[in-house]
CSV table of C-alpha atoms in Angstrom, one decimal:
chain,number,residue,atom,x,y,z
M,1,MET,CA,-1.0,-2.1,-29.0
M,2,GLU,CA,-1.2,-5.1,-26.7
M,3,VAL,CA,-4.7,-6.4,-26.1
M,4,ILE,CA,-5.6,-6.9,-22.5
M,5,ASN,CA,-7.2,-10.2,-21.6
M,6,PRO,CA,-10.0,-9.4,-19.2
M,7,PHE,CA,-10.2,-13.0,-18.0
M,8,LYS,CA,-6.8,-12.6,-16.3
M,9,LEU,CA,-8.6,-10.3,-13.8
M,10,CYS,CA,-10.5,-13.3,-12.6
M,11,SER,CA,-7.3,-14.5,-10.9
M,12,GLY,CA,-8.1,-11.8,-8.3
M,13,LEU,CA,-10.9,-14.1,-7.0
M,14,LYS,CA,-8.2,-16.2,-5.3
M,15,PHE,CA,-7.8,-13.5,-2.7
M,16,LEU,CA,-11.6,-13.6,-2.1
M,17,GLY,CA,-11.2,-17.4,-1.7
M,18,TYR,CA,-8.7,-16.9,1.2
M,19,PHE,CA,-11.2,-14.8,3.0
M,20,MET,CA,-13.9,-17.5,2.4
M,21,ILE,CA,-11.6,-20.0,4.1
M,22,LEU,CA,-11.4,-17.8,7.2
M,23,LEU,CA,-15.2,-17.4,7.0
M,24,VAL,CA,-15.6,-21.2,7.1
M,25,PHE,CA,-13.5,-21.5,10.2
M,26,ALA,CA,-15.4,-18.7,11.8
M,27,ILE,CA,-18.8,-20.4,11.1
M,28,VAL,CA,-17.5,-23.7,12.5
M,29,ALA,CA,-16.2,-22.0,15.6
M,30,VAL,CA,-19.5,-20.2,16.3
M,31,SER,CA,-21.5,-23.4,15.7
M,32,TYR,CA,-19.2,-25.4,18.0
M,33,ASP,CA,-19.6,-22.8,20.7
M,34,ALA,CA,-23.3,-22.7,20.4
M,35,VAL,CA,-24.0,-26.5,20.1
M,36,VAL,CA,-21.3,-28.1,22.3
M,37,VAL,CA,-20.3,-25.4,24.8
M,38,LEU,CA,-23.5,-23.5,25.5
M,39,THR,CA,-26.4,-25.8,24.7
M,40,TRP,CA,-25.6,-29.5,25.0
M,41,GLY,CA,-22.3,-29.7,26.9
M,42,PRO,CA,-23.9,-28.6,30.2
M,43,LYS,CA,-26.7,-31.2,29.8
M,44,LEU,CA,-24.1,-34.0,30.1
M,45,LEU,CA,-24.2,-33.5,33.9
M,46,MET,CA,-28.0,-33.6,34.2
M,47,GLY,CA,-28.1,-37.4,34.2
M,48,GLY,CA,-30.7,-39.8,32.8
M,49,PHE,CA,-32.1,-39.4,29.3
M,50,HIS,CA,-30.9,-35.8,29.0
M,51,SER,CA,-27.3,-36.9,29.4
M,52,PHE,CA,-27.7,-39.7,26.9
M,53,LEU,CA,-29.3,-37.4,24.4
M,54,ALA,CA,-26.6,-34.7,24.9
M,55,PHE,CA,-23.9,-37.3,24.6
M,56,SER,CA,-25.4,-38.7,21.3
M,57,ILE,CA,-25.7,-35.2,19.8
M,58,ILE,CA,-22.2,-34.2,20.7
M,59,ILE,CA,-20.7,-37.4,19.3
M,60,LEU,CA,-22.7,-37.1,16.1
M,61,PHE,CA,-21.6,-33.4,15.9
M,62,HIS,CA,-17.9,-34.3,16.1
M,63,VAL,CA,-18.2,-37.3,13.7
M,64,LEU,CA,-19.8,-35.0,11.0
M,65,LEU,CA,-17.3,-32.2,11.8
M,66,LEU,CA,-14.4,-34.6,11.3
M,67,LEU,CA,-15.8,-36.0,8.0
M,68,LEU,CA,-16.6,-32.4,6.8
M,69,SER,CA,-13.1,-31.1,7.7
M,70,TRP,CA,-11.4,-34.1,6.1
M,71,SER,CA,-13.3,-33.7,2.9
M,72,TYR,CA,-12.9,-29.9,2.9
M,73,PHE,CA,-9.1,-30.1,3.2
M,74,MET,CA,-8.9,-32.8,0.5
M,75,VAL,CA,-10.8,-30.5,-1.9
M,76,LEU,CA,-8.6,-27.6,-0.8
M,77,LEU,CA,-5.3,-29.4,-1.2
M,78,GLU,CA,-5.9,-32.0,-4.0
M,79,ASP,CA,-5.0,-31.1,-7.5
M,80,PRO,CA,-8.2,-31.4,-9.6
M,81,GLY,CA,-6.1,-32.6,-12.5
M,82,SER,CA,-3.7,-31.0,-14.9
M,83,VAL,CA,-2.9,-31.8,-18.5
M,84,PRO,CA,0.5,-33.4,-18.8
M,85,ALA,CA,3.1,-31.1,-20.4
M,86,ASN,CA,3.8,-33.6,-23.2
M,87,TRP,CA,0.2,-34.4,-23.9
M,88,ILE,CA,0.3,-32.9,-27.4
M,89,LEU,CA,3.6,-34.6,-28.2
M,90,ALA,CA,2.2,-37.9,-27.2
M,91,ASN,CA,-0.7,-37.5,-29.6
M,92,GLU,CA,1.4,-36.3,-32.4
M,93,ALA,CA,3.6,-39.4,-32.0
M,94,ASP,CA,0.5,-41.5,-32.2
M,95,ASN,CA,-0.6,-39.6,-35.3
M,96,MET,CA,2.7,-40.1,-37.0
M,97,GLU,CA,2.5,-43.8,-36.4
M,98,VAL,CA,-0.8,-44.0,-38.4
M,99,GLY,CA,0.6,-41.6,-41.1
M,100,SER,CA,-1.6,-38.6,-40.7
M,101,SER,CA,-1.9,-35.5,-38.5
M,102,SER,CA,-3.0,-31.9,-38.8
M,103,LEU,CA,-2.2,-28.7,-37.0
M,104,PRO,CA,-4.6,-26.9,-34.7
M,105,GLU,CA,-6.7,-24.1,-36.2
M,106,HIS,CA,-6.8,-21.2,-33.8
M,107,GLY,CA,-10.2,-19.6,-33.1
M,108,ALA,CA,-11.2,-16.3,-31.7
M,109,THR,CA,-12.2,-17.9,-28.3
M,110,GLY,CA,-8.6,-19.0,-27.5
M,111,ASP,CA,-9.3,-22.7,-28.3
M,112,ALA,CA,-8.7,-24.6,-31.5
M,113,THR,CA,-9.5,-28.0,-32.8
M,114,TYR,CA,-7.8,-30.5,-34.9
M,115,SER,CA,-8.6,-34.0,-36.0
M,116,SER,CA,-6.3,-37.0,-36.1
M,117,SER,CA,-6.9,-40.4,-37.7
M,118,ASP,CA,-6.2,-43.4,-35.4
M,119,GLY,CA,-7.4,-46.3,-37.4
M,120,ALA,CA,-10.8,-46.4,-35.7
M,121,GLY,CA,-12.0,-43.2,-37.4
M,122,ARG,CA,-11.4,-39.4,-37.0
M,123,ARG,CA,-11.3,-38.1,-33.5
M,124,PRO,CA,-11.5,-34.4,-32.6
M,125,THR,CA,-9.1,-33.1,-30.0
M,126,ALA,CA,-9.1,-29.6,-28.5
M,127,TYR,CA,-6.2,-27.2,-28.1
M,128,CYS,CA,-5.7,-24.4,-25.6
M,129,ARG,CA,-3.9,-21.3,-26.8
M,130,GLN,CA,-3.4,-20.0,-23.3
M,131,CYS,CA,-1.7,-23.2,-22.1
M,132,GLN,CA,-0.2,-24.0,-25.5
M,133,ASN,CA,-1.2,-27.6,-25.0
M,134,GLY,CA,-3.8,-30.1,-26.0
M,135,LYS,CA,-7.1,-30.4,-24.1
M,136,PRO,CA,-8.3,-33.9,-23.3
M,137,PRO,CA,-12.1,-34.6,-23.5
M,138,ARG,CA,-14.1,-32.7,-20.9
M,139,CYS,CA,-11.1,-30.5,-20.1
M,140,HIS,CA,-11.6,-26.7,-19.7
M,141,HIS,CA,-9.4,-23.7,-19.1
M,142,CYS,CA,-10.0,-22.0,-15.7
M,143,SER,CA,-9.7,-18.2,-15.9
M,144,VAL,CA,-9.0,-18.0,-12.1
M,145,CYS,CA,-6.3,-20.7,-11.9
M,146,GLN,CA,-5.0,-19.7,-15.3
M,147,ARG,CA,-4.6,-23.3,-16.4
M,148,CYS,CA,-6.6,-26.2,-18.0
M,149,VAL,CA,-8.4,-28.5,-15.5
M,150,LEU,CA,-9.3,-32.1,-16.3
M,151,LYS,CA,-13.1,-32.7,-16.3
M,152,MET,CA,-13.6,-29.3,-14.8
M,153,ASP,CA,-16.9,-28.7,-13.0
M,154,HIS,CA,-16.3,-25.2,-11.6
M,155,HIS,CA,-14.0,-23.0,-9.7
M,156,CYS,CA,-15.0,-23.0,-6.1
M,157,ILE,CA,-14.1,-19.8,-4.1
M,158,TRP,CA,-14.8,-21.6,-0.8
M,159,VAL,CA,-11.8,-23.8,-1.3
M,160,VAL,CA,-9.6,-21.6,-3.5
M,161,ASN,CA,-9.4,-24.4,-6.0
M,162,CYS,CA,-11.0,-25.9,-9.1
M,163,VAL,CA,-13.3,-28.9,-8.8
M,164,GLY,CA,-12.3,-31.4,-11.4
M,165,ALA,CA,-11.8,-35.1,-12.1
M,166,ARG,CA,-9.5,-35.9,-9.2
M,167,ASN,CA,-11.3,-34.0,-6.4
M,168,TYR,CA,-14.9,-34.0,-7.5
M,169,LYS,CA,-15.7,-36.9,-5.1
M,170,PHE,CA,-14.2,-34.9,-2.2
M,171,PHE,CA,-16.3,-31.9,-3.1
M,172,LEU,CA,-19.5,-33.9,-3.2
M,173,LEU,CA,-18.7,-35.4,0.3
M,174,PHE,CA,-17.9,-31.9,1.6
M,175,LEU,CA,-21.3,-30.7,0.3
M,176,LEU,CA,-23.1,-33.7,1.8
M,177,TYR,CA,-21.4,-33.6,5.3
M,178,THR,CA,-21.8,-29.8,5.5
M,179,PHE,CA,-25.5,-30.1,4.7
M,180,LEU,CA,-25.9,-32.8,7.3
M,181,GLU,CA,-24.0,-30.8,9.9
M,182,THR,CA,-25.8,-27.6,9.4
M,183,THR,CA,-29.2,-29.4,9.3
M,184,MET,CA,-28.4,-31.1,12.6
M,185,ASP,CA,-27.2,-27.9,14.2
M,186,THR,CA,-30.4,-26.1,13.1
M,187,LEU,CA,-32.5,-28.8,14.7
M,188,VAL,CA,-30.6,-29.1,18.0
M,189,LEU,CA,-30.5,-25.3,18.4
M,190,LEU,CA,-34.1,-24.8,17.6
M,191,PRO,CA,-35.3,-25.1,21.3
M,192,SER,CA,-32.6,-22.6,22.3
M,193,PHE,CA,-33.6,-20.2,19.5
M,194,ILE,CA,-37.2,-20.3,20.6
M,195,LYS,CA,-36.1,-19.7,24.2
M,196,PHE,CA,-33.9,-16.9,23.0
M,197,PHE,CA,-36.8,-14.4,22.7
M,198,ASP,CA,-38.0,-15.0,26.2
M,199,GLU,CA,-34.5,-14.6,27.7
M,200,ALA,CA,-33.9,-11.5,25.5
M,201,LYS,CA,-37.1,-9.9,26.9
M,202,SER,CA,-36.4,-10.8,30.5
M,203,HIS,CA,-32.6,-10.1,30.2
M,204,SER,CA,-32.0,-13.4,32.1
M,205,GLY,CA,-29.3,-14.7,29.8
M,206,SER,CA,-25.8,-13.5,29.0
M,207,PRO,CA,-25.9,-11.0,26.0
M,208,ALA,CA,-22.9,-12.6,24.4
M,209,ASN,CA,-24.3,-16.1,24.7
M,210,LEU,CA,-27.6,-15.0,23.3
M,211,VAL,CA,-25.9,-13.4,20.3
M,212,ILE,CA,-23.9,-16.6,19.6
M,213,LEU,CA,-27.0,-18.8,19.8
M,214,PHE,CA,-29.0,-16.5,17.6
M,215,LEU,CA,-26.1,-16.1,15.0
M,216,ALA,CA,-25.4,-19.9,15.0
M,217,PHE,CA,-29.0,-20.8,14.4
M,218,VAL,CA,-29.5,-18.3,11.6
M,219,LEU,CA,-26.3,-19.2,9.8
M,220,ASN,CA,-26.8,-22.9,10.0
M,221,LEU,CA,-30.4,-22.6,8.8
M,222,ALA,CA,-29.4,-20.4,5.9
M,223,PHE,CA,-26.6,-22.8,4.9
M,224,ALA,CA,-28.8,-25.9,5.3
M,225,LEU,CA,-31.4,-24.5,2.9
M,226,SER,CA,-29.0,-23.3,0.3
M,227,LEU,CA,-26.9,-26.5,0.4
M,228,LEU,CA,-30.0,-28.6,-0.1
M,229,CYS,CA,-30.3,-27.1,-3.6
M,230,PHE,CA,-26.7,-27.8,-4.3
M,231,VAL,CA,-26.9,-31.4,-3.0
M,232,VAL,CA,-29.9,-32.1,-5.2
M,233,MET,CA,-28.3,-30.4,-8.3
M,234,HIS,CA,-25.0,-32.3,-8.0
M,235,ALA,CA,-26.7,-35.6,-7.2
M,236,SER,CA,-28.5,-35.1,-10.5
M,237,LEU,CA,-25.3,-34.3,-12.3
M,238,LEU,CA,-23.5,-37.2,-10.7
M,239,LEU,CA,-26.1,-39.8,-11.8
M,240,SER,CA,-26.1,-38.5,-15.4
M,241,ASN,CA,-22.3,-38.2,-15.6
M,242,THR,CA,-22.4,-34.5,-16.3
M,243,THR,CA,-20.4,-31.5,-15.0
M,244,SER,CA,-21.9,-28.1,-14.4
M,245,ILE,CA,-20.1,-26.8,-17.5
M,246,GLU,CA,-21.5,-29.6,-19.7
M,247,VAL,CA,-25.2,-29.0,-18.7
M,248,HIS,CA,-25.9,-26.8,-21.8
M,249,GLU,CA,-24.0,-29.1,-24.1
M,250,LYS,CA,-26.0,-32.1,-22.8
M,251,ARG,CA,-29.3,-30.3,-23.5
M,252,ARG,CA,-28.3,-30.0,-27.2
M,253,ALA,CA,-27.5,-33.7,-27.5
M,254,VAL,CA,-30.2,-36.3,-28.2
M,255,GLN,CA,-28.3,-38.7,-26.0
M,256,TRP,CA,-25.5,-37.8,-23.6
M,257,LYS,CA,-22.5,-39.9,-24.7
M,258,TYR,CA,-21.0,-40.1,-21.2
M,259,ASP,CA,-24.2,-41.4,-19.6
M,260,LEU,CA,-23.4,-45.1,-18.8
M,261,GLY,CA,-26.3,-45.7,-16.5
M,262,LYS,CA,-26.7,-44.5,-12.9
M,263,LYS,CA,-24.6,-47.2,-11.3
M,264,LYS,CA,-21.7,-46.8,-13.7
M,265,ASN,CA,-22.0,-43.0,-13.6
M,266,PHE,CA,-21.7,-43.1,-9.8
M,267,GLU,CA,-18.6,-45.4,-10.0
M,268,GLN,CA,-16.9,-43.1,-12.4
M,269,VAL,CA,-16.7,-40.5,-9.5
M,270,PHE,CA,-16.8,-42.6,-6.3
M,271,GLY,CA,-15.1,-45.8,-7.5
M,272,THR,CA,-16.2,-49.4,-7.1
M,273,LYS,CA,-15.2,-49.9,-3.4
M,274,ALA,CA,-18.4,-49.4,-1.4
M,275,ALA,CA,-16.3,-49.3,1.9
M,276,LEU,CA,-14.7,-46.1,0.7
M,277,TRP,CA,-17.7,-44.3,-0.7
M,278,LEU,CA,-18.3,-42.2,2.4
M,279,PHE,CA,-14.6,-41.2,2.8
M,280,PRO,CA,-12.4,-38.8,0.7
M,281,LEU,CA,-10.2,-41.7,-0.4
M,282,PHE,CA,-9.7,-43.9,-3.5
M,283,SER,CA,-8.4,-47.4,-3.6
M,284,LYS,CA,-5.3,-48.0,-5.6
M,285,GLU,CA,-7.2,-50.6,-7.7
M,286,ASP,CA,-9.9,-48.0,-8.7
M,287,LEU,CA,-7.3,-45.4,-9.6
M,288,GLU,CA,-5.6,-48.0,-11.9
M,289,LYS,CA,-8.8,-49.5,-13.4
M,290,ILE,CA,-11.1,-46.5,-13.8
M,291,PRO,CA,-9.6,-44.0,-16.4
M,292,ALA,CA,-12.2,-41.3,-15.5
M,293,LEU,CA,-10.6,-40.9,-12.0
M,294,ARG,CA,-7.3,-39.8,-13.7
M,295,GLY,CA,-9.2,-37.4,-16.0
M,296,LEU,CA,-7.6,-38.1,-19.3
M,297,GLU,CA,-9.9,-40.7,-20.8
M,298,PHE,CA,-13.6,-41.3,-20.4
M,299,PRO,CA,-15.7,-44.3,-21.6
M,300,ILE,CA,-18.7,-43.5,-23.7
M,301,ARG,CA,-22.0,-45.2,-24.5
M,302,SER,CA,-21.5,-48.3,-26.6
M,303,ASP,CA,-24.3,-47.2,-29.0
M,304,MET,CA,-22.4,-43.9,-29.7
M,305,GLU,CA,-19.0,-45.3,-30.4
M,306,SER,CA,-17.8,-44.6,-33.9
């Protein structure tokens, strides 16, 4: 009798992800209507300081929305990193050159390990039974995507994609700009939210407009508060060169071997070009010189090299 793999059911989460994309667009539309159309757009015609303030808020709103959307679509469309099909073959060829190799030992969890001697000592390499391929360091199999992902952090249903080595920077920027946008929306809608109760009692405002203002304020406040926790958490992970999956593994280690210092850890994700840090882009030079951005090799602390 064939054993059913329950993890294959996780692939159904992709359909939920498509709904989440529509939800993102809906929240952006409601926020745009409340901030630009209903609240601050009309104040552009008032003249004086009110017009200047309204103009500044609307410009900042659109700049953050542009950066947010750019980062979002980069996370959505960019491959987080896949293991090359010949990754095992390449390693076996290297093993044959040094004269020793061993086959993977399959475990009950679906992964197996084998060790190969490369002249500098024995180096453990993981093997994925589902993908029938080797697993580079920090690589994990995603039960939703049904494939191995390089330096996998997590599968994000908001973008219907995994967050891994090649799109983690874009995900962090998406988090940051969404937090800034929702925080700004909350602050600029606060006066209208307070005024909402007076207008609701006196029935002086349009019911549809009142609902949009109320809904936009509550949604942006809720997202700003929740995203603050995620921004702080991922900032901590970024500066310690850790993924969400590796948190428990790091706690068991006396020293985390991938922790190269805050500056180096930051550059392992954002690159060395400061001019591109705030944009979902990498320079060609960084992609060539920083192996971690490609997701197959990662430098470790010099005091932990064997």
